[in-house]
Tab-separated table of C-alpha atoms and ligand atoms in Angstrom:
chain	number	residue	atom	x	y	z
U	4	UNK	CA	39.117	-33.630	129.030
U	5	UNK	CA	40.292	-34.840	132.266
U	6	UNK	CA	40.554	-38.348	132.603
U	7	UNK	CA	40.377	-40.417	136.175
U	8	UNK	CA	41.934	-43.791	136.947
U	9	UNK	CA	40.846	-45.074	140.223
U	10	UNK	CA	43.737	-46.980	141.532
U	11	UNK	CA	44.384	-49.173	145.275
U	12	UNK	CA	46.013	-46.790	146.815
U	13	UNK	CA	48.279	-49.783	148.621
U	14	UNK	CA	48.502	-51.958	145.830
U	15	UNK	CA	48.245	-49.798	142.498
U	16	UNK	CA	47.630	-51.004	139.495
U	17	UNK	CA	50.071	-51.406	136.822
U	18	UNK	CA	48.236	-50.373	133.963
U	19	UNK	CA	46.717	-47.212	135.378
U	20	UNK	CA	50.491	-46.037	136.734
U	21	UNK	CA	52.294	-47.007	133.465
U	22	UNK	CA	49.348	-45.189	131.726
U	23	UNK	CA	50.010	-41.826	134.261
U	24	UNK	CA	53.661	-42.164	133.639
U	25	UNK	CA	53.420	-42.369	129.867
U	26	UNK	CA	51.456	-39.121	130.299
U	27	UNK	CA	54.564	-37.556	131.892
U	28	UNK	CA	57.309	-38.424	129.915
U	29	UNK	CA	55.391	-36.919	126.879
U	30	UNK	CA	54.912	-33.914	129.127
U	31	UNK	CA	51.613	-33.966	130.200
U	32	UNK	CA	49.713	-33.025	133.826
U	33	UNK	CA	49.020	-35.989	136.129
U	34	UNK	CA	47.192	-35.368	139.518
U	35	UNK	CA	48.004	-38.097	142.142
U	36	UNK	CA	48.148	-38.931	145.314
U	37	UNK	CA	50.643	-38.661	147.889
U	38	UNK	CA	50.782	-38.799	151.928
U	39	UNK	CA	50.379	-35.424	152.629
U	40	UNK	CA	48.082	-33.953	149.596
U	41	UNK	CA	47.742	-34.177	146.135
U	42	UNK	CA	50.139	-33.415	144.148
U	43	UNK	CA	49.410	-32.387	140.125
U	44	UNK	CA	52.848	-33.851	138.811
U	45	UNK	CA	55.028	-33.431	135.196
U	46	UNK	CA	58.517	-34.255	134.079
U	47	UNK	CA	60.980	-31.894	136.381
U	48	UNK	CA	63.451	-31.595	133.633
U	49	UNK	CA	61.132	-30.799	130.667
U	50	UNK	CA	60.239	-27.299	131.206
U	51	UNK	CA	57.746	-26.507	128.654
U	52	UNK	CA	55.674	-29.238	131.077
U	53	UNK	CA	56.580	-27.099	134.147
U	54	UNK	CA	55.212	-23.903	132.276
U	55	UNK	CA	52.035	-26.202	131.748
U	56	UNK	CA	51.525	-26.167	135.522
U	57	UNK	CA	51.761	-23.181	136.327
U	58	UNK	CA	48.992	-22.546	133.697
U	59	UNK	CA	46.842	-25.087	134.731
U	60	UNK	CA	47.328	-23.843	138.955
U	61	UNK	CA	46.833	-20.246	137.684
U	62	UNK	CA	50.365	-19.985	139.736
U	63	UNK	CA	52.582	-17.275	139.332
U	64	UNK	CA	55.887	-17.796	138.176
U	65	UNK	CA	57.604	-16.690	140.839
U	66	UNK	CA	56.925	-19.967	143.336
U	67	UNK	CA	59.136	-22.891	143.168
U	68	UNK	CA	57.835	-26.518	143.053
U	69	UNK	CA	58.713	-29.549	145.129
U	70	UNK	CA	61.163	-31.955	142.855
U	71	UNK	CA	59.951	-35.933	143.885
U	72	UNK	CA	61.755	-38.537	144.061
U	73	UNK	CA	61.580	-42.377	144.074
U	74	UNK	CA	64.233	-42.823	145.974
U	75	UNK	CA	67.078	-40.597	147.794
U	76	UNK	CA	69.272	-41.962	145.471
U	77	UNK	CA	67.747	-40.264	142.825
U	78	UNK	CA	69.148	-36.618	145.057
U	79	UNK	CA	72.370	-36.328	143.336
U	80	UNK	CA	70.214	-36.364	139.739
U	81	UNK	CA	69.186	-32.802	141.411
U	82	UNK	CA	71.097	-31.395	144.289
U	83	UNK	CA	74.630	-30.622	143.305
U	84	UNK	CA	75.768	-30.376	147.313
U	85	UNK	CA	73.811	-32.311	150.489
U	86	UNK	CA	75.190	-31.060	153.754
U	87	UNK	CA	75.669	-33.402	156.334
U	88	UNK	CA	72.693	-32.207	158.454
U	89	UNK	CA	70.391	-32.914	155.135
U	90	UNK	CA	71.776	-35.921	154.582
U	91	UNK	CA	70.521	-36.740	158.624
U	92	UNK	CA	67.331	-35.375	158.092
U	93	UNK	CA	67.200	-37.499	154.756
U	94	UNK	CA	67.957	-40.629	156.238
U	95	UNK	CA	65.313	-40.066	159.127
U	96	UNK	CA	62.385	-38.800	157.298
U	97	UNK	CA	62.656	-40.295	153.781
U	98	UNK	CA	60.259	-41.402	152.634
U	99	UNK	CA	57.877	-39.356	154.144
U	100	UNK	CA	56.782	-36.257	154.746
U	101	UNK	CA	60.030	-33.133	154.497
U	102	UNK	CA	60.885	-31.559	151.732
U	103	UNK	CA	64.704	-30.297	151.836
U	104	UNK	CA	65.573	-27.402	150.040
U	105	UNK	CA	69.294	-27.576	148.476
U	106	UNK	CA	71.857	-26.065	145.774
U	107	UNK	CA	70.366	-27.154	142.522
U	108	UNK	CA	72.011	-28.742	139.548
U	109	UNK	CA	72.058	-27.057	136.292
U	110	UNK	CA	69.506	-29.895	134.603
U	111	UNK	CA	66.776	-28.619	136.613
U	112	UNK	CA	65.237	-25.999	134.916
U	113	UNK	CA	64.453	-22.359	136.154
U	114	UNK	CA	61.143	-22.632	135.558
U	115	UNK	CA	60.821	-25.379	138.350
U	116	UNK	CA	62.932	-23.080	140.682
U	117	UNK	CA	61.245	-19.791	139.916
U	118	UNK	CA	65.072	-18.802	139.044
U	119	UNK	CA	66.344	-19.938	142.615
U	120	UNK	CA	70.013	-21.129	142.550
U	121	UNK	CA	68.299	-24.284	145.338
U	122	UNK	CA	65.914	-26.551	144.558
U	123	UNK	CA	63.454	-28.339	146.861
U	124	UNK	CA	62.906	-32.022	146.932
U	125	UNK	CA	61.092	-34.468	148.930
U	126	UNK	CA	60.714	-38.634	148.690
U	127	UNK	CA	56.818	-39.428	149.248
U	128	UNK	CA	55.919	-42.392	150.750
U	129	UNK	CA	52.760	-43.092	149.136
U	130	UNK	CA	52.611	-46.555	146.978
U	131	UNK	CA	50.856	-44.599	144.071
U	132	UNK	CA	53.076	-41.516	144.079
U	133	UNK	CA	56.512	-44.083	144.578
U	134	UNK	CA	55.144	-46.323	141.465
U	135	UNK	CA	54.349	-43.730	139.138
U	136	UNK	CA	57.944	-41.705	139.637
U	137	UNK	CA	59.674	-45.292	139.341
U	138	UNK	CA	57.831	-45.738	136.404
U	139	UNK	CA	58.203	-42.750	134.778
U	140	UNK	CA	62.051	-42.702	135.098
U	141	UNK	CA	62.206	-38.610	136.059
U	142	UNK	CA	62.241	-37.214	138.716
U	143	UNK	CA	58.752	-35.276	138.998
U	144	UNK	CA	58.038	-31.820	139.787
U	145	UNK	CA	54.706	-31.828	141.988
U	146	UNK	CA	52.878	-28.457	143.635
U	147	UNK	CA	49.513	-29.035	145.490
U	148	UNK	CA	46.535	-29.901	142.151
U	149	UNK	CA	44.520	-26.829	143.738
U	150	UNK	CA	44.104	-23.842	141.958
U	151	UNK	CA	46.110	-21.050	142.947
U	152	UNK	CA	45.584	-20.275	146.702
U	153	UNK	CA	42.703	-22.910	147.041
U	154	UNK	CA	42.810	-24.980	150.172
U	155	UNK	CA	44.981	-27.942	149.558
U	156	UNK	CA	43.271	-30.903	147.779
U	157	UNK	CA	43.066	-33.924	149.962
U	158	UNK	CA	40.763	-36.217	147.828
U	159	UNK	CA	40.462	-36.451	143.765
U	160	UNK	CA	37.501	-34.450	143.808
U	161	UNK	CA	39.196	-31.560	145.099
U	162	UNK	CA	41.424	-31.973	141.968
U	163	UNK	CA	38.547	-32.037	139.610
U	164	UNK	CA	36.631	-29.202	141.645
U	165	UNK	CA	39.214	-26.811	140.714
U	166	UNK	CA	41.427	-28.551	137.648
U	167	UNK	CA	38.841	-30.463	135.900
U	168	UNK	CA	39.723	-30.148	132.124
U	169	UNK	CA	42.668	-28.358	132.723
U	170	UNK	CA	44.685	-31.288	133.429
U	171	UNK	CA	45.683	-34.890	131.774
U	172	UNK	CA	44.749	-37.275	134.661
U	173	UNK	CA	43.671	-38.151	137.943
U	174	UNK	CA	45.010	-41.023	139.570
U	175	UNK	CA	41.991	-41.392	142.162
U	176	UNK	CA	43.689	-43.166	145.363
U	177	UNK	CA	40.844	-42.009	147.689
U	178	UNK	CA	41.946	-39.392	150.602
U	179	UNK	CA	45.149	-38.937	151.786
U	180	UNK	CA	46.882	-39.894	154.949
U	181	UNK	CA	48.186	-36.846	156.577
U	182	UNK	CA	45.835	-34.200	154.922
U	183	UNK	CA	48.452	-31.092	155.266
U	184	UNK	CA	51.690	-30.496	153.265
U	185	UNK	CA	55.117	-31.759	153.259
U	186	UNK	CA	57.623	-29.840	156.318
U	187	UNK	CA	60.135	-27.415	154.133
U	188	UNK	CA	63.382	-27.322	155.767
U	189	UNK	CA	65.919	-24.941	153.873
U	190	UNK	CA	69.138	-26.591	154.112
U	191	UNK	CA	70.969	-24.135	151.819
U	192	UNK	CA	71.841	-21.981	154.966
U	193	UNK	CA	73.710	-23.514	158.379
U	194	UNK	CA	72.268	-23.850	160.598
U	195	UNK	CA	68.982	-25.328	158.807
U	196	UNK	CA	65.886	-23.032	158.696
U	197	UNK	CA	62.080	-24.401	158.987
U	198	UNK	CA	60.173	-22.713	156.234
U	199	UNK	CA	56.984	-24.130	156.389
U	200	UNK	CA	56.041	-26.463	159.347
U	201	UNK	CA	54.169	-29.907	158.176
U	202	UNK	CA	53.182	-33.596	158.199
U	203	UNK	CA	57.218	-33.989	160.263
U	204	UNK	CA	56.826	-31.662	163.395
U	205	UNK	CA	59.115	-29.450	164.626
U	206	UNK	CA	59.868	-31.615	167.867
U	207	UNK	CA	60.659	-34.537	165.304
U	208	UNK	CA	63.215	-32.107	163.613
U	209	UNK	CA	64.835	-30.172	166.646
U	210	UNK	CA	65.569	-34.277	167.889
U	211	UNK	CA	68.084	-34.703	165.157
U	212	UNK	CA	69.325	-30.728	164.550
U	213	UNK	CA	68.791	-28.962	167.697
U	214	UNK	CA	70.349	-25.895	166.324
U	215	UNK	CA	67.249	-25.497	163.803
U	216	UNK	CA	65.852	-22.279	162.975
U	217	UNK	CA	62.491	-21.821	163.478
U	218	UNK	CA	61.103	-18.705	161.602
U	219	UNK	CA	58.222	-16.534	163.517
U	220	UNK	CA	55.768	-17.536	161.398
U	221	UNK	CA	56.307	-21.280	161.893
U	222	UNK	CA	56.645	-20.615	165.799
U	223	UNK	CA	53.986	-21.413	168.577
U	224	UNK	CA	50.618	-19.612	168.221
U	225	UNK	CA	50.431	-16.191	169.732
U	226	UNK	CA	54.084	-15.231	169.082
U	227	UNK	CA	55.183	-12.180	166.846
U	228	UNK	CA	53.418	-12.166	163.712
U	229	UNK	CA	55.246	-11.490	160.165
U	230	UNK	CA	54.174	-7.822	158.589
U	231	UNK	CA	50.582	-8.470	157.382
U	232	UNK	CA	52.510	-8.191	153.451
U	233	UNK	CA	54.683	-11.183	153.946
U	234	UNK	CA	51.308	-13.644	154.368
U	235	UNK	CA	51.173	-14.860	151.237
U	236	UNK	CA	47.313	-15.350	150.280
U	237	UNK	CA	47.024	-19.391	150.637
U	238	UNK	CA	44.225	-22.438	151.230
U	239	UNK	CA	41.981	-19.693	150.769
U	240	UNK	CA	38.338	-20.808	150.813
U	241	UNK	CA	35.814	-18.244	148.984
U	242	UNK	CA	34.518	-16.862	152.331
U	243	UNK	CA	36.470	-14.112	154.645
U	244	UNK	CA	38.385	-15.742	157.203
U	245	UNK	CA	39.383	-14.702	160.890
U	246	UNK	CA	41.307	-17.323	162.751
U	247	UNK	CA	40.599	-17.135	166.267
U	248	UNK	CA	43.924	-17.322	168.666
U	249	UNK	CA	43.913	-18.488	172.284
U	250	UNK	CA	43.020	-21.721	174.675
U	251	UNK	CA	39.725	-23.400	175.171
U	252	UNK	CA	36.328	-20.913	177.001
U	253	UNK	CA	37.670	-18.021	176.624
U	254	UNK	CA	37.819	-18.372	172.741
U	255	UNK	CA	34.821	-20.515	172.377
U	256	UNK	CA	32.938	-17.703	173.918
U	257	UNK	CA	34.331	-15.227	171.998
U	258	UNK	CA	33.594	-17.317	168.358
U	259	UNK	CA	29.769	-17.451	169.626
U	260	UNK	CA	29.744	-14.156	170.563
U	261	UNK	CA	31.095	-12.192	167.072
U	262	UNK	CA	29.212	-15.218	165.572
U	263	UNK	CA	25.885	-13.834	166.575
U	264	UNK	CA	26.904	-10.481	165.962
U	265	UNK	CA	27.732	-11.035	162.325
U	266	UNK	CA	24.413	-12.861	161.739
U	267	UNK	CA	22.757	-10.184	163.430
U	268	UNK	CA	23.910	-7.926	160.623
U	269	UNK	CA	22.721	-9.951	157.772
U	270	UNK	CA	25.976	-12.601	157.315
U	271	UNK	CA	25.918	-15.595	156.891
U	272	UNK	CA	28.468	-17.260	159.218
U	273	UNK	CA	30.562	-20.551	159.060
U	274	UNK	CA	32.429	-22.032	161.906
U	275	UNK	CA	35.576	-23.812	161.169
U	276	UNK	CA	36.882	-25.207	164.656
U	277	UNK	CA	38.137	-28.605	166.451
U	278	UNK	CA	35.047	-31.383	167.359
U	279	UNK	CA	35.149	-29.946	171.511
U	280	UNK	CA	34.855	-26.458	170.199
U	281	UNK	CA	31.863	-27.005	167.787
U	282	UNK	CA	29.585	-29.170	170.496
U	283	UNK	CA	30.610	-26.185	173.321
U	284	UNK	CA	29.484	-23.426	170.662
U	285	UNK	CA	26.066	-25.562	169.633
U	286	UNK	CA	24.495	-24.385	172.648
U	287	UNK	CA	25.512	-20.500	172.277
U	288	UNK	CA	24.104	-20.500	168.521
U	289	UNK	CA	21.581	-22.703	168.413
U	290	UNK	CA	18.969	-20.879	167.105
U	291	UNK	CA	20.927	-19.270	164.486
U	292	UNK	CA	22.123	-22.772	163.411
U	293	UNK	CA	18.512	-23.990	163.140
U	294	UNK	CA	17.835	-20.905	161.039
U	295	UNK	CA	20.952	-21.290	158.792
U	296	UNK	CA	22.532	-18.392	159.369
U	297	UNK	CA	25.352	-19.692	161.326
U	298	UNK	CA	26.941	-23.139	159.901
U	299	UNK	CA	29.305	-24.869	162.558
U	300	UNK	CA	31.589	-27.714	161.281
U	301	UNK	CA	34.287	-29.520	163.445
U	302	UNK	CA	37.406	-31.043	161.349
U	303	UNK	CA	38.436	-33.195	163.535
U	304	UNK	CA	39.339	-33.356	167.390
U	305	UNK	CA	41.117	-31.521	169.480
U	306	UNK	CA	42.504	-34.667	171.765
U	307	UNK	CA	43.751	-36.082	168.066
U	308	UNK	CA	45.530	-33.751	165.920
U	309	UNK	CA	46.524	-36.033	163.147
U	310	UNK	CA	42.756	-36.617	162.711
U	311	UNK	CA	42.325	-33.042	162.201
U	312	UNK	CA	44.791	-32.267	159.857
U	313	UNK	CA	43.920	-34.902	157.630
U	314	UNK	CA	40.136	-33.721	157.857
U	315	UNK	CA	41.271	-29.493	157.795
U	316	UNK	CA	40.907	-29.079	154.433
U	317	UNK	CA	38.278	-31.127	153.259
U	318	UNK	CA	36.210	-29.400	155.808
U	319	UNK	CA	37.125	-26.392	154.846
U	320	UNK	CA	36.204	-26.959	151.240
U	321	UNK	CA	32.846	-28.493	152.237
U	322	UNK	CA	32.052	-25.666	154.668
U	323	UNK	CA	32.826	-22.874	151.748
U	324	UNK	CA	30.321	-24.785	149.550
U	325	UNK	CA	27.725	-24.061	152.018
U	326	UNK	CA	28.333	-20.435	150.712
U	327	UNK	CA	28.957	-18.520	154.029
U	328	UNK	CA	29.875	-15.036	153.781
U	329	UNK	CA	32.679	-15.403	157.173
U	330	UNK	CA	34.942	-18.207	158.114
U	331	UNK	CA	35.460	-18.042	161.535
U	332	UNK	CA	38.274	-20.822	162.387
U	333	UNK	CA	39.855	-22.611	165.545
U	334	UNK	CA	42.852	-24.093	165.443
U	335	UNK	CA	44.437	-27.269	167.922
U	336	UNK	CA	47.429	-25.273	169.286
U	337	UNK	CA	50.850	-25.440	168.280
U	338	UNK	CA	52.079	-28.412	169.577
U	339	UNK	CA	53.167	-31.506	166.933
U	340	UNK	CA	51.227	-30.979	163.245
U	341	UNK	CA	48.895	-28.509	165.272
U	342	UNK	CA	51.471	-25.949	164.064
U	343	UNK	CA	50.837	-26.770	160.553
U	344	UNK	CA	47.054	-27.000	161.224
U	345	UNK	CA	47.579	-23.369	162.699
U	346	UNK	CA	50.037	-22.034	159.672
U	347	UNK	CA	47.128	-23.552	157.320
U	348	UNK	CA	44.569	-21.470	158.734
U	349	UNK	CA	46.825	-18.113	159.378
U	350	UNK	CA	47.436	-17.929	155.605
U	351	UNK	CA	43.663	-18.620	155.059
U	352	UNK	CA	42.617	-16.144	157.344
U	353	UNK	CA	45.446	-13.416	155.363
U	354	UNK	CA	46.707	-12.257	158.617
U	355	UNK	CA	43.491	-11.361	159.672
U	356	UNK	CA	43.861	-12.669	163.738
U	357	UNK	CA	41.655	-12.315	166.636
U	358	UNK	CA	43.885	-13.237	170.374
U	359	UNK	CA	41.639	-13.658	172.815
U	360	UNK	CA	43.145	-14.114	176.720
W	404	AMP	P1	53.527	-26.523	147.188
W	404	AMP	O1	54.122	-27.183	146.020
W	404	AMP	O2	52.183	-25.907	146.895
W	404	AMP	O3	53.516	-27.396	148.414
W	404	AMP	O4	54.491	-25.294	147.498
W	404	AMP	C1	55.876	-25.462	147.354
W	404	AMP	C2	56.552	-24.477	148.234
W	404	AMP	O5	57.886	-24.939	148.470
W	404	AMP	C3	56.774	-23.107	147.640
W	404	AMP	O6	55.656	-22.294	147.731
W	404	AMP	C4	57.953	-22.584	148.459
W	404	AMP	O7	57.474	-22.060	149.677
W	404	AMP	C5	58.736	-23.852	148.751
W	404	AMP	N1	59.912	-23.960	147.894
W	404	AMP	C6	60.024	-24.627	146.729
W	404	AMP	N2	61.253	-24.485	146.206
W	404	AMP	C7	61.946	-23.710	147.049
W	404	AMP	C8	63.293	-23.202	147.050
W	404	AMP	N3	64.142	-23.457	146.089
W	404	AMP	N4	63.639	-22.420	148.098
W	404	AMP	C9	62.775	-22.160	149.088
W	404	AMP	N5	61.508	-22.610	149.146
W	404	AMP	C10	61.099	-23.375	148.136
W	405	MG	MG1	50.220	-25.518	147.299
């Protein structure tokens, strides 16, 4: 039995977070809210908890969790060294969005490090997520609450879609802010490395350490692409996906075009693409649309990227229930969280890219 507290998700309530943080220190599973998705949360230094989430996510043992925090001076508790460039990036960016990935203390178990000798941490901004560490005491070891290479879950019902009875509680705070994950920025090496671009953009990082390393697969849109192996399969919906690469007509045309195609052989097609792109296609597939072979859903526009990302995966979820055979997606470019946006639906899409000049 899963149980759901709906709490403000400005002011929460007291009882429902002492009740979620009683849950964790006795080592149970608590799904709340933060500013980028949810997280599904238990007691980071109790590892028979950790091995709980990992069998609730379906998640293999070999990916690390994100350690949270109340507050940053909580980091010595888990970090046994912060560089000086950490400590800058902590100081900008905390609370909020960037996770920082640094040598680990011996308290923190393996389990929440897959075995790494670093651990990654993060201070959330949200009120719910802030209350419920303070109250709980520990710090808190929090993946996404999807299952396994699900998209992300931006809303409690995600959470119950795919952890429903497998879990404690849901602390419902309705959708969250930013929609996409937390920035990972690997401060174990020098100079820093992006892993995993996010709700902080890369311009907001290169500002304070302009000698940042920006891996390939974090990089603009169009530039060298990892070998297909290293895409991990992530925010997979149930349907095939093909992310779509390139500027404006040119791929709009292109989308219509192996849309009508792939209907034309019996699929049934959904359209995952940015609010200009979906009212250029409705023309080109109108009649396929009226038919219900092709489904065409915009997550947000173009001209606002922050709208976008914190609609991505909720359309992407509502779009797969539709039951379409095909995803074919559009991203917002690379610029700001439109790199995340675009690293979202790469890892969806398993490599599987279509560039169109
Ligand atoms: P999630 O909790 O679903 O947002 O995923 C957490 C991600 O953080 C992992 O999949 C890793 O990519 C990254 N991560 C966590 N711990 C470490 C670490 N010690 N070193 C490098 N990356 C990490
Ligand atoms: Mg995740």
């Amino acid at each position: 039995m899963t149980r759901t507290l709906a709490v403000d998700p400005e002011r929460p309530d007291a009882a429902a977070i002492a009740e979620a943080a009683a849950v964790i220190r006795r080592g149970g599973l608590v799904a709340f809210p933060t500013e980028t998705v949810y997280g599904l949360g238990a007691n980071a230094l109790d590892a028979d908890a950790i091995r709980r989430i990992f069998e609730a996510k379906g998640r293999p043992s070999t990916d690390p969790l994100i350690v949270h925090l109340a507050h940053v001076g909580q980091l010595e508790q888990v970090a046994s060294h912060v560089p000086p460039e950490a400590r800058r990036l902590a100081r900008a960016f905390w609370a909020g969005p960037l996770t920082l990935v640094l040598p680990k203390r011996p308290e923190i178990p393996d389990a929440v490090t897959a075995g790494l000798p670093s651990v990654a941490v993060r201070v959330p901004a949200h009120r719910v997520a802030r209350a419920l560490m303070e109250t709980a005491g520990v710090p808190v070891a929090a993946p996404s609450a999807n299952r396994f290479a699900r998209p992300s879950p931006t809303r409690a019902a995600h959470v119950l879609e795919d952890l429903g009875g497998r879990i404690d509680l849901v602390l419902d705070g309705g959708p969250t802010p930013i929609g996409v994950e937390s920035t990972i920025v690997d401060c174990t090496v020098s100079p820093p490395v992006l892993r995993r671009p996010g709700g902080v953009t890369r311009e907001q990082l290169l500002a304070l350490v302009p000698d940042l390393v920006v891996e390939a697969r974090a990089a603009d849109a169009g530039t060298a692409q990892p070998a297909p192996g290293q895409l991990l399969r992530h925010y997979a919906p149930r349907a095939r996906v093909t992310l779509y690469e390139g500027t404006g007509a040119a791929v709009v045309e292109r989308v219509g075009r192996d849309a009508r195609h792939l209907a034309g052989q019996g699929s049934r097609v959904g359209i995952l693409a940015p609010e200009e792109d979906v009212m250029a296609l409705a023309p080109r597939i109108a009649a396929l649309a009226s038919s219900g072979r092709v489904m065409a859903r915009a997550f947000g526009p173009r001209r606002d990227p922050d709208e976008a990302a914190r609609r991505l995966f909720d359309t992407m979820r509502a779009l797969d229930r539709e039951g379409p055979d095909v995803m074919l997606a559009i991203g917002v470019g690379a610029e700001a969280i439109g790199a995340a946006i675009h690293d979202r639906l790469l890892r969806a899409a398993e490599g599987r890219v279509v560039r169109v000049r």
